[in-house]
Amino acid sequence: MSSKTLVQFLTKNLNELRNQGLYNEIDPVQGPNGPIIQIDGKRLINLSSNNYLGLATDERMKQAAIMAIEKYGVGAGAVRTINGTLDIHVQLEEKLAEFKGTEAAIAYQSGFNCNMAAISAVMDQHDAILSDELNHASIIDGCRLSKAKIIRYNHSDMDDLRMKAKEATESGQYNKVMVITDGVFSMDGDIAKLPEIIEIAEQYDLITYVDDAHGSGVLGKGAGTVKHFGLSDKIDFQIGTLSKAIGVVGGYVAGRKKLIDWLKVRSRPFLFSTALTPGDTGAIICALQLLMESTELHDQLWKNGDYLKRGLKKLGFDIGNSETPITPCIIGEEKKTQLFSKRLYEEGVYAKSIVFPTVPAGKGRVRNMPTAAHTKEMLDEALAAYGKVGKEMGII
Ligand SMILES: *Cc1c(COP(=O)(O)O)cnc(C)c1O
């Protein structure tokens, strides 16, 4: 027998979401999440994955995973601090540090997990965190977990950040103050103003924390947003995910050795959750090697991103202010946005609608994620569908 209270709670809330058109239906992908996917037996051009460089389905990556599985098996067998640290994990962390241009790095099981781990390892109830209002959910949750005072600043508003940094540090209420931001904001594709953030951080001695989940592999010739601005030695915490451009799963912090040493003894997911699998670890090392050897995939990603953006703009869509390949197509009202995405689907394009509460109410959008693996023909096919549906719905 389930609890009556629980059943009532679930029924009421699920119905409410469905009625408002906010309930997200999940469509399983039948096969690899490449540039073309199959759902319900239907062939679709995929503009919704974070597989920026096509590495999730790359043959070299698959071989690297298979080789690591042959050598080490499928599981790490323990948490990192007992005996789940395999030599392949150490190799991965050395490669990550090299990739990011830092003294050291520590790997976690996911990017989300990494934010749960890293923030609360350093910040506590006597501290304050200045957080961009559009920061990713995992940053918000990581901040909450730390029990530090969270002070939100307006999105990329440097005057607001400066004022709040001054207030927080001069109040004498806090032992430490951190500023935390996404490197690239995933809903609009805009880049954090890192040079100004650093200037403010230096003025007020703030700890700096940049989560570059959408920047790594994409900006800075692949090395990320921090490298893009030439600030590798100025950011305390460089966070990244291994699940987006890198194409596998996992997260990491890159920074000075002392910080990484501390995280290895204090960050709870490192101590209490089993290490990355050998197969994943082998594939990630392969991806980092590919990115350090050549910018070919990175260059192709940008070429495809620019092509798609130019095409959508020419058709007359509002594509916002993206500075990266992330290409939002802003529709507005929630139900209209969902209908737009549904019509694209019927026309053979998978571009997911993103609505409140992921983005503000009335700012619904269909978000396009072009990748290095798309061909020009695929993008042309997507643009044709956009043109057709946009005209039909009176959007363009
Ligand atoms: C996607 C994302 C994460 C989560 O990364 P996973 O590896 O998928 O858990 C964390 N932070 C930001 C900014 C992200 O965009």
Short mmCIF file of C-alpha atoms and ligand atoms in Angstrom, two decimals:
data_model
loop_
_atom_site.label_atom_id
_atom_site.label_comp_id
_atom_site.label_asym_id
_atom_site.label_seq_id
_atom_site.Cartn_x
_atom_site.Cartn_y
_atom_site.Cartn_z
CA MET A 1 0.00 0.00 0.00
CA SER A 2 1.43 3.37 -0.85
CA SER A 3 0.91 6.38 1.32
CA LYS A 4 -2.34 8.21 0.53
CA THR A 5 -0.66 11.53 1.17
CA LEU A 6 2.04 10.74 -1.37
CA VAL A 7 -0.45 9.61 -4.03
CA GLN A 8 -2.51 12.78 -3.54
CA PHE A 9 0.61 14.94 -3.75
CA LEU A 10 1.81 13.25 -6.95
CA THR A 11 -1.58 13.28 -8.69
CA LYS A 12 -2.24 16.92 -7.91
CA ASN A 13 1.19 18.14 -8.97
CA LEU A 14 1.51 16.01 -12.09
CA ASN A 15 -1.94 17.11 -13.27
CA GLU A 16 -1.04 20.72 -12.65
CA LEU A 17 2.14 20.44 -14.73
CA ARG A 18 0.32 18.67 -17.57
CA ASN A 19 -2.44 21.27 -17.62
CA GLN A 20 0.10 24.07 -17.86
CA GLY A 21 1.92 22.31 -20.68
CA LEU A 22 5.04 22.08 -18.51
CA TYR A 23 5.29 18.31 -18.20
CA ASN A 24 8.34 17.06 -20.06
CA GLU A 25 7.78 13.83 -21.98
CA ILE A 26 10.95 11.79 -22.50
CA ASP A 27 11.54 10.19 -25.90
CA PRO A 28 14.11 7.37 -25.83
CA VAL A 29 16.69 7.47 -28.62
CA GLN A 30 16.97 4.15 -30.44
CA GLY A 31 20.70 3.94 -31.06
CA PRO A 32 23.64 6.34 -30.80
CA ASN A 33 23.13 10.03 -29.98
CA GLY A 34 24.87 11.22 -33.15
CA PRO A 35 23.93 13.98 -35.65
CA ILE A 36 21.07 11.80 -36.91
CA ILE A 37 19.00 9.95 -34.35
CA GLN A 38 16.07 7.60 -34.42
CA ILE A 39 13.07 7.98 -32.12
CA ASP A 40 9.92 5.88 -32.46
CA GLY A 41 11.36 4.53 -35.70
CA LYS A 42 11.60 8.06 -37.13
CA ARG A 43 14.83 9.53 -38.57
CA LEU A 44 15.59 12.96 -37.14
CA ILE A 45 18.31 15.57 -37.47
CA ASN A 46 19.55 15.89 -33.92
CA LEU A 47 19.99 19.45 -32.67
CA SER A 48 19.64 18.72 -28.98
CA SER A 49 22.68 16.84 -27.74
CA ASN A 50 25.70 18.31 -25.96
CA ASN A 51 27.89 16.03 -28.03
CA TYR A 52 29.59 19.14 -29.47
CA LEU A 53 32.53 17.43 -31.12
CA GLY A 54 30.81 14.18 -32.05
CA LEU A 55 33.09 12.32 -29.64
CA ALA A 56 30.28 10.41 -27.91
CA THR A 57 29.97 8.23 -31.00
CA ASP A 58 33.57 8.45 -32.33
CA GLU A 59 35.21 5.13 -33.29
CA ARG A 60 38.53 6.05 -31.64
CA MET A 61 36.74 6.73 -28.37
CA LYS A 62 34.86 3.44 -28.55
CA GLN A 63 38.12 1.56 -29.10
CA ALA A 64 39.77 3.34 -26.15
CA ALA A 65 36.85 2.38 -23.89
CA ILE A 66 36.97 -1.23 -25.05
CA MET A 67 40.74 -1.42 -24.46
CA ALA A 68 40.39 -0.02 -20.95
CA ILE A 69 37.59 -2.48 -20.18
CA GLU A 70 39.75 -5.37 -21.45
CA LYS A 71 42.57 -4.29 -19.18
CA TYR A 72 40.71 -3.19 -16.02
CA GLY A 73 37.18 -4.63 -16.20
CA VAL A 74 33.96 -2.67 -16.10
CA GLY A 75 33.98 -1.19 -12.58
CA ALA A 76 36.54 0.59 -10.43
CA GLY A 77 35.47 -1.54 -7.48
CA ALA A 78 35.64 1.08 -4.72
CA VAL A 79 35.65 4.76 -3.89
CA ARG A 80 38.81 6.63 -4.79
CA THR A 81 40.13 6.86 -1.22
CA ILE A 82 39.87 3.14 -0.44
CA ASN A 83 41.30 1.30 -3.41
CA GLY A 84 39.21 2.52 -6.34
CA THR A 85 42.03 4.75 -7.63
CA LEU A 86 43.37 2.87 -10.64
CA ASP A 87 46.51 4.07 -12.38
CA ILE A 88 44.28 5.08 -15.31
CA HIS A 89 42.53 7.61 -13.01
CA VAL A 90 45.88 9.14 -12.13
CA GLN A 91 46.73 9.35 -15.84
CA LEU A 92 43.39 11.04 -16.46
CA GLU A 93 44.00 13.67 -13.79
CA GLU A 94 47.48 14.40 -15.12
CA LYS A 95 46.03 14.83 -18.61
CA LEU A 96 43.28 17.12 -17.31
CA ALA A 97 45.83 19.36 -15.60
CA GLU A 98 47.86 19.48 -18.80
CA PHE A 99 44.73 20.24 -20.85
CA LYS A 100 43.72 23.09 -18.53
CA GLY A 101 47.22 24.42 -17.88
CA THR A 102 47.00 24.00 -14.09
CA GLU A 103 49.21 22.29 -11.48
CA ALA A 104 46.73 19.52 -10.77
CA ALA A 105 43.20 18.21 -11.30
CA ILE A 106 40.70 15.89 -9.63
CA ALA A 107 38.03 13.88 -11.46
CA TYR A 108 34.48 13.19 -10.27
CA GLN A 109 31.67 10.97 -11.50
CA SER A 110 29.75 13.83 -13.11
CA GLY A 111 29.77 17.58 -13.51
CA PHE A 112 26.76 17.84 -11.23
CA ASN A 113 28.54 15.76 -8.63
CA CYS A 114 31.62 17.91 -8.97
CA ASN A 115 29.71 21.04 -7.92
CA MET A 116 28.22 19.12 -4.98
CA ALA A 117 31.77 18.15 -4.05
CA ALA A 118 33.91 21.20 -4.58
CA ILE A 119 31.92 24.13 -3.21
CA SER A 120 31.10 22.61 0.17
CA ALA A 121 34.66 21.34 0.59
CA VAL A 122 35.80 24.96 0.90
CA MET A 123 32.79 27.10 1.85
CA ASP A 124 30.68 26.92 5.03
CA GLN A 125 28.06 28.84 7.03
CA HIS A 126 30.53 31.58 7.91
CA ASP A 127 31.15 32.37 4.23
CA ALA A 128 29.31 34.06 1.36
CA ILE A 129 28.98 33.16 -2.32
CA LEU A 130 28.26 35.72 -5.05
CA SER A 131 26.40 33.74 -7.70
CA ASP A 132 25.23 34.80 -11.18
CA GLU A 133 21.43 34.55 -11.27
CA LEU A 134 21.59 32.30 -14.37
CA ASN A 135 24.05 29.79 -12.93
CA HIS A 136 23.38 26.11 -13.59
CA ALA A 137 21.19 24.11 -11.18
CA SER A 138 24.15 22.08 -9.95
CA ILE A 139 25.96 25.27 -8.91
CA ILE A 140 22.87 26.45 -7.05
CA ASP A 141 22.52 23.11 -5.27
CA GLY A 142 26.25 22.99 -4.53
CA CYS A 143 26.05 26.46 -2.97
CA ARG A 144 23.04 25.45 -0.86
CA LEU A 145 24.79 22.34 0.36
CA SER A 146 27.70 24.43 1.63
CA LYS A 147 25.37 26.48 3.90
CA ALA A 148 27.19 29.66 2.89
CA LYS A 149 25.13 32.82 2.43
CA ILE A 150 24.13 32.96 -1.25
CA ILE A 151 24.10 36.45 -2.77
CA ARG A 152 22.72 36.45 -6.30
CA TYR A 153 23.89 39.11 -8.72
CA ASN A 154 22.11 40.13 -11.91
CA HIS A 155 23.18 38.12 -14.93
CA SER A 156 26.65 39.24 -16.08
CA ASP A 157 26.04 42.66 -14.48
CA MET A 158 29.49 43.72 -13.34
CA ASP A 159 28.29 46.86 -11.54
CA ASP A 160 25.94 44.73 -9.47
CA LEU A 161 28.70 42.19 -8.76
CA ARG A 162 31.14 44.94 -7.75
CA MET A 163 28.62 46.51 -5.40
CA LYS A 164 27.70 43.20 -3.78
CA ALA A 165 31.35 42.13 -3.48
CA LYS A 166 32.14 45.42 -1.73
CA GLU A 167 29.17 45.03 0.62
CA ALA A 168 29.96 41.41 1.48
CA THR A 169 33.66 41.95 2.13
CA GLU A 170 33.32 45.26 3.98
CA SER A 171 30.51 43.99 6.23
CA GLY A 172 33.04 41.84 8.09
CA GLN A 173 30.32 39.19 8.43
CA TYR A 174 32.05 36.52 6.38
CA ASN A 175 35.34 34.65 6.63
CA LYS A 176 35.59 33.96 2.91
CA VAL A 177 33.75 35.28 -0.11
CA MET A 178 33.58 33.39 -3.42
CA VAL A 179 32.34 34.48 -6.85
CA ILE A 180 30.91 31.70 -8.95
CA THR A 181 29.81 31.68 -12.57
CA ASP A 182 29.15 29.47 -15.56
CA GLY A 183 31.85 29.99 -18.22
CA VAL A 184 29.25 29.75 -20.99
CA PHE A 185 25.57 30.12 -20.14
CA SER A 186 23.81 27.17 -21.68
CA MET A 187 20.40 28.68 -22.36
CA ASP A 188 21.60 31.75 -24.31
CA GLY A 189 25.14 30.76 -25.28
CA ASP A 190 26.69 33.94 -23.88
CA ILE A 191 30.15 34.00 -22.26
CA ALA A 192 30.88 35.13 -18.69
CA LYS A 193 32.82 38.42 -18.43
CA LEU A 194 35.83 36.77 -16.86
CA PRO A 195 38.36 39.63 -17.22
CA GLU A 196 36.07 41.96 -15.25
CA ILE A 197 35.16 39.27 -12.74
CA ILE A 198 38.87 38.71 -12.05
CA GLU A 199 39.49 42.40 -11.65
CA ILE A 200 36.70 42.59 -9.05
CA ALA A 201 37.94 39.39 -7.41
CA GLU A 202 41.45 40.80 -7.09
CA GLN A 203 40.17 44.04 -5.64
CA TYR A 204 38.14 42.27 -2.92
CA ASP A 205 40.17 39.06 -2.55
CA LEU A 206 37.35 36.82 -3.73
CA ILE A 207 37.82 33.11 -4.39
CA THR A 208 37.05 32.53 -8.09
CA TYR A 209 35.04 29.55 -9.36
CA VAL A 210 34.22 29.04 -13.05
CA ASP A 211 32.09 26.10 -14.20
CA ASP A 212 33.02 25.71 -17.83
CA ALA A 213 30.76 22.79 -18.72
CA HIS A 214 29.75 24.35 -22.06
CA GLY A 215 33.08 26.06 -22.75
CA SER A 216 35.50 23.16 -22.62
CA GLY A 217 36.15 21.75 -26.06
CA VAL A 218 34.35 24.76 -27.52
CA LEU A 219 36.24 27.94 -26.58
CA GLY A 220 39.96 28.68 -26.23
CA LYS A 221 40.77 26.33 -29.13
CA GLY A 222 39.27 23.57 -27.01
CA ALA A 223 40.79 24.31 -23.60
CA GLY A 224 37.83 26.41 -22.46
CA THR A 225 36.64 29.87 -21.51
CA VAL A 226 39.42 30.58 -19.02
CA LYS A 227 42.07 29.84 -21.66
CA HIS A 228 40.04 31.84 -24.21
CA PHE A 229 40.67 34.93 -22.06
CA GLY A 230 44.25 33.86 -21.19
CA LEU A 231 43.45 33.68 -17.48
CA SER A 232 44.54 30.13 -16.59
CA ASP A 233 46.60 31.18 -13.58
CA LYS A 234 43.98 33.58 -12.21
CA ILE A 235 41.01 31.31 -11.54
CA ASP A 236 41.04 29.24 -8.35
CA PHE A 237 38.53 26.60 -9.41
CA GLN A 238 38.21 25.61 -13.04
CA ILE A 239 35.32 23.18 -13.23
CA GLY A 240 34.54 21.14 -16.29
CA THR A 241 32.36 18.30 -17.36
CA LEU A 242 33.48 15.24 -19.27
CA SER A 243 29.92 14.63 -20.45
CA LYS A 244 29.48 17.35 -23.07
CA ALA A 245 32.22 18.12 -25.62
CA ILE A 246 34.39 15.33 -24.18
CA GLY A 247 31.54 12.95 -25.00
CA VAL A 248 31.66 10.55 -22.05
CA VAL A 249 30.62 11.23 -18.44
CA GLY A 250 32.28 12.81 -15.41
CA GLY A 251 33.44 16.14 -14.06
CA TYR A 252 36.62 17.71 -12.72
CA VAL A 253 38.25 20.55 -10.88
CA ALA A 254 41.55 21.89 -12.21
CA GLY A 255 43.58 24.24 -10.05
CA ARG A 256 46.62 24.56 -7.85
CA LYS A 257 48.00 21.42 -6.21
CA LYS A 258 47.10 22.48 -2.67
CA LEU A 259 43.44 22.89 -3.66
CA ILE A 260 43.34 19.47 -5.31
CA ASP A 261 45.08 17.88 -2.28
CA TRP A 262 42.36 19.37 -0.08
CA LEU A 263 39.53 18.17 -2.32
CA LYS A 264 40.97 14.65 -2.20
CA VAL A 265 40.56 14.54 1.56
CA ARG A 266 37.43 16.66 1.98
CA SER A 267 35.07 16.41 -0.99
CA ARG A 268 32.37 13.90 -0.15
CA PRO A 269 31.58 12.37 -3.58
CA PHE A 270 35.30 11.57 -3.91
CA LEU A 271 35.26 9.85 -0.53
CA PHE A 272 31.85 8.19 -0.60
CA SER A 273 30.93 7.41 -4.22
CA THR A 274 32.63 4.84 -6.48
CA ALA A 275 35.20 6.10 -8.97
CA LEU A 276 34.61 6.60 -12.70
CA THR A 277 34.52 3.31 -14.60
CA PRO A 278 37.68 2.19 -16.44
CA GLY A 279 35.91 2.28 -19.83
CA ASP A 280 34.79 5.87 -19.32
CA THR A 281 38.20 6.87 -18.04
CA GLY A 282 39.98 5.33 -21.04
CA ALA A 283 37.65 7.09 -23.47
CA ILE A 284 38.09 10.45 -21.71
CA ILE A 285 41.88 10.19 -21.90
CA CYS A 286 41.51 9.49 -25.62
CA ALA A 287 39.29 12.57 -26.05
CA LEU A 288 41.76 14.84 -24.26
CA GLN A 289 44.58 13.54 -26.44
CA LEU A 290 42.54 14.20 -29.58
CA LEU A 291 41.77 17.76 -28.43
CA MET A 292 45.37 18.52 -27.55
CA GLU A 293 46.69 17.15 -30.83
CA SER A 294 44.38 18.98 -33.21
CA THR A 295 41.73 21.69 -33.39
CA GLU A 296 40.03 20.03 -36.36
CA LEU A 297 36.84 19.04 -34.51
CA HIS A 298 36.70 22.38 -32.71
CA ASP A 299 37.04 24.28 -35.98
CA GLN A 300 34.32 22.19 -37.63
CA LEU A 301 31.98 22.83 -34.67
CA TRP A 302 32.37 26.60 -35.09
CA LYS A 303 31.93 26.41 -38.82
CA ASN A 304 28.69 24.48 -38.38
CA GLY A 305 27.49 26.78 -35.59
CA ASP A 306 28.07 29.87 -37.73
CA TYR A 307 26.33 28.29 -40.69
CA LEU A 308 23.23 27.40 -38.69
CA LYS A 309 23.08 30.84 -37.06
CA ARG A 310 23.39 32.68 -40.34
CA GLY A 311 20.67 30.49 -41.82
CA LEU A 312 18.19 31.00 -38.98
CA LYS A 313 18.82 34.75 -38.88
CA LYS A 314 18.28 35.00 -42.61
CA LEU A 315 14.95 33.23 -42.20
CA GLY A 316 14.01 35.94 -39.70
CA PHE A 317 14.21 34.13 -36.34
CA ASP A 318 15.23 35.77 -33.07
CA ILE A 319 18.37 33.87 -32.10
CA GLY A 320 19.28 35.98 -29.07
CA ASN A 321 22.85 36.99 -28.23
CA SER A 322 24.77 33.76 -28.39
CA GLU A 323 28.55 34.03 -28.66
CA THR A 324 29.06 30.26 -28.98
CA PRO A 325 27.65 27.46 -31.15
CA ILE A 326 24.63 27.19 -28.78
CA THR A 327 21.82 28.64 -30.89
CA PRO A 328 18.55 29.50 -29.16
CA CYS A 329 15.55 30.28 -31.28
CA ILE A 330 13.33 32.37 -29.05
CA ILE A 331 9.60 31.79 -29.52
CA GLY A 332 8.15 33.20 -26.28
CA GLU A 333 4.98 31.69 -24.86
CA GLU A 334 5.36 28.16 -23.42
CA LYS A 335 2.66 26.31 -25.32
CA LYS A 336 3.58 27.95 -28.62
CA THR A 337 7.22 26.99 -28.05
CA GLN A 338 6.26 23.39 -27.42
CA LEU A 339 4.04 23.31 -30.48
CA PHE A 340 6.86 24.75 -32.58
CA SER A 341 9.22 22.03 -31.40
CA LYS A 342 6.56 19.38 -32.04
CA ARG A 343 6.06 20.61 -35.62
CA LEU A 344 9.83 20.56 -36.19
CA TYR A 345 9.82 16.97 -34.98
CA GLU A 346 7.12 16.06 -37.48
CA GLU A 347 9.28 17.67 -40.17
CA GLY A 348 12.27 15.53 -39.13
CA VAL A 349 14.21 17.85 -36.80
CA TYR A 350 14.80 17.13 -33.15
CA ALA A 351 15.24 20.47 -31.37
CA LYS A 352 13.92 20.43 -27.86
CA SER A 353 11.81 23.21 -26.43
CA ILE A 354 13.10 24.76 -23.24
CA VAL A 355 10.53 26.58 -21.15
CA PHE A 356 9.90 27.89 -17.66
CA PRO A 357 11.29 27.08 -15.08
CA THR A 358 14.52 26.27 -16.95
CA VAL A 359 14.31 29.73 -18.56
CA PRO A 360 12.20 32.72 -17.39
CA ALA A 361 8.42 32.64 -18.09
CA GLY A 362 7.57 33.98 -21.56
CA LYS A 363 11.11 33.32 -22.82
CA GLY A 364 10.47 29.85 -24.18
CA ARG A 365 12.84 28.74 -26.89
CA VAL A 366 13.88 25.91 -29.08
CA ARG A 367 17.56 25.41 -28.47
CA ASN A 368 19.83 24.16 -31.22
CA MET A 369 23.12 22.48 -30.51
CA PRO A 370 25.02 22.04 -33.76
CA THR A 371 27.98 19.69 -33.52
CA ALA A 372 31.16 18.97 -35.47
CA ALA A 373 29.51 15.78 -36.74
CA HIS A 374 26.72 17.52 -38.68
CA THR A 375 27.16 17.82 -42.43
CA LYS A 376 26.10 20.88 -44.42
CA GLU A 377 23.30 18.78 -45.96
CA MET A 378 21.92 17.97 -42.51
CA LEU A 379 21.97 21.62 -41.50
CA ASP A 380 20.27 22.63 -44.76
CA GLU A 381 17.57 20.07 -44.12
CA ALA A 382 17.04 21.48 -40.62
CA LEU A 383 16.89 25.05 -41.94
CA ALA A 384 14.27 24.06 -44.52
CA ALA A 385 12.10 22.62 -41.74
CA TYR A 386 12.57 25.77 -39.67
CA GLY A 387 11.50 27.92 -42.59
CA LYS A 388 8.41 25.85 -43.26
CA VAL A 389 7.20 25.67 -39.64
CA GLY A 390 8.13 29.28 -38.88
CA LYS A 391 5.97 30.55 -41.77
CA GLU A 392 3.15 28.18 -41.00
CA MET A 393 2.98 29.39 -37.37
CA GLY A 394 3.38 33.05 -38.28
CA ILE A 395 6.69 33.41 -36.39
CA ILE A 396 8.69 34.63 -39.37
C1 LIG B 1 25.70 20.33 -17.80
C2 LIG B 1 26.26 21.10 -16.71
C3 LIG B 1 26.66 20.47 -15.52
C4 LIG B 1 26.41 19.01 -15.29
O1 LIG B 1 27.36 18.23 -15.91
P1 LIG B 1 27.16 16.65 -16.01
O2 LIG B 1 28.52 16.15 -16.28
O3 LIG B 1 26.18 16.39 -17.09
O4 LIG B 1 26.64 16.21 -14.67
C5 LIG B 1 27.26 21.24 -14.55
N1 LIG B 1 27.45 22.57 -14.71
C6 LIG B 1 27.06 23.20 -15.83
C7 LIG B 1 27.31 24.66 -15.95
C8 LIG B 1 26.46 22.49 -16.86
O5 LIG B 1 26.09 23.12 -17.96
#
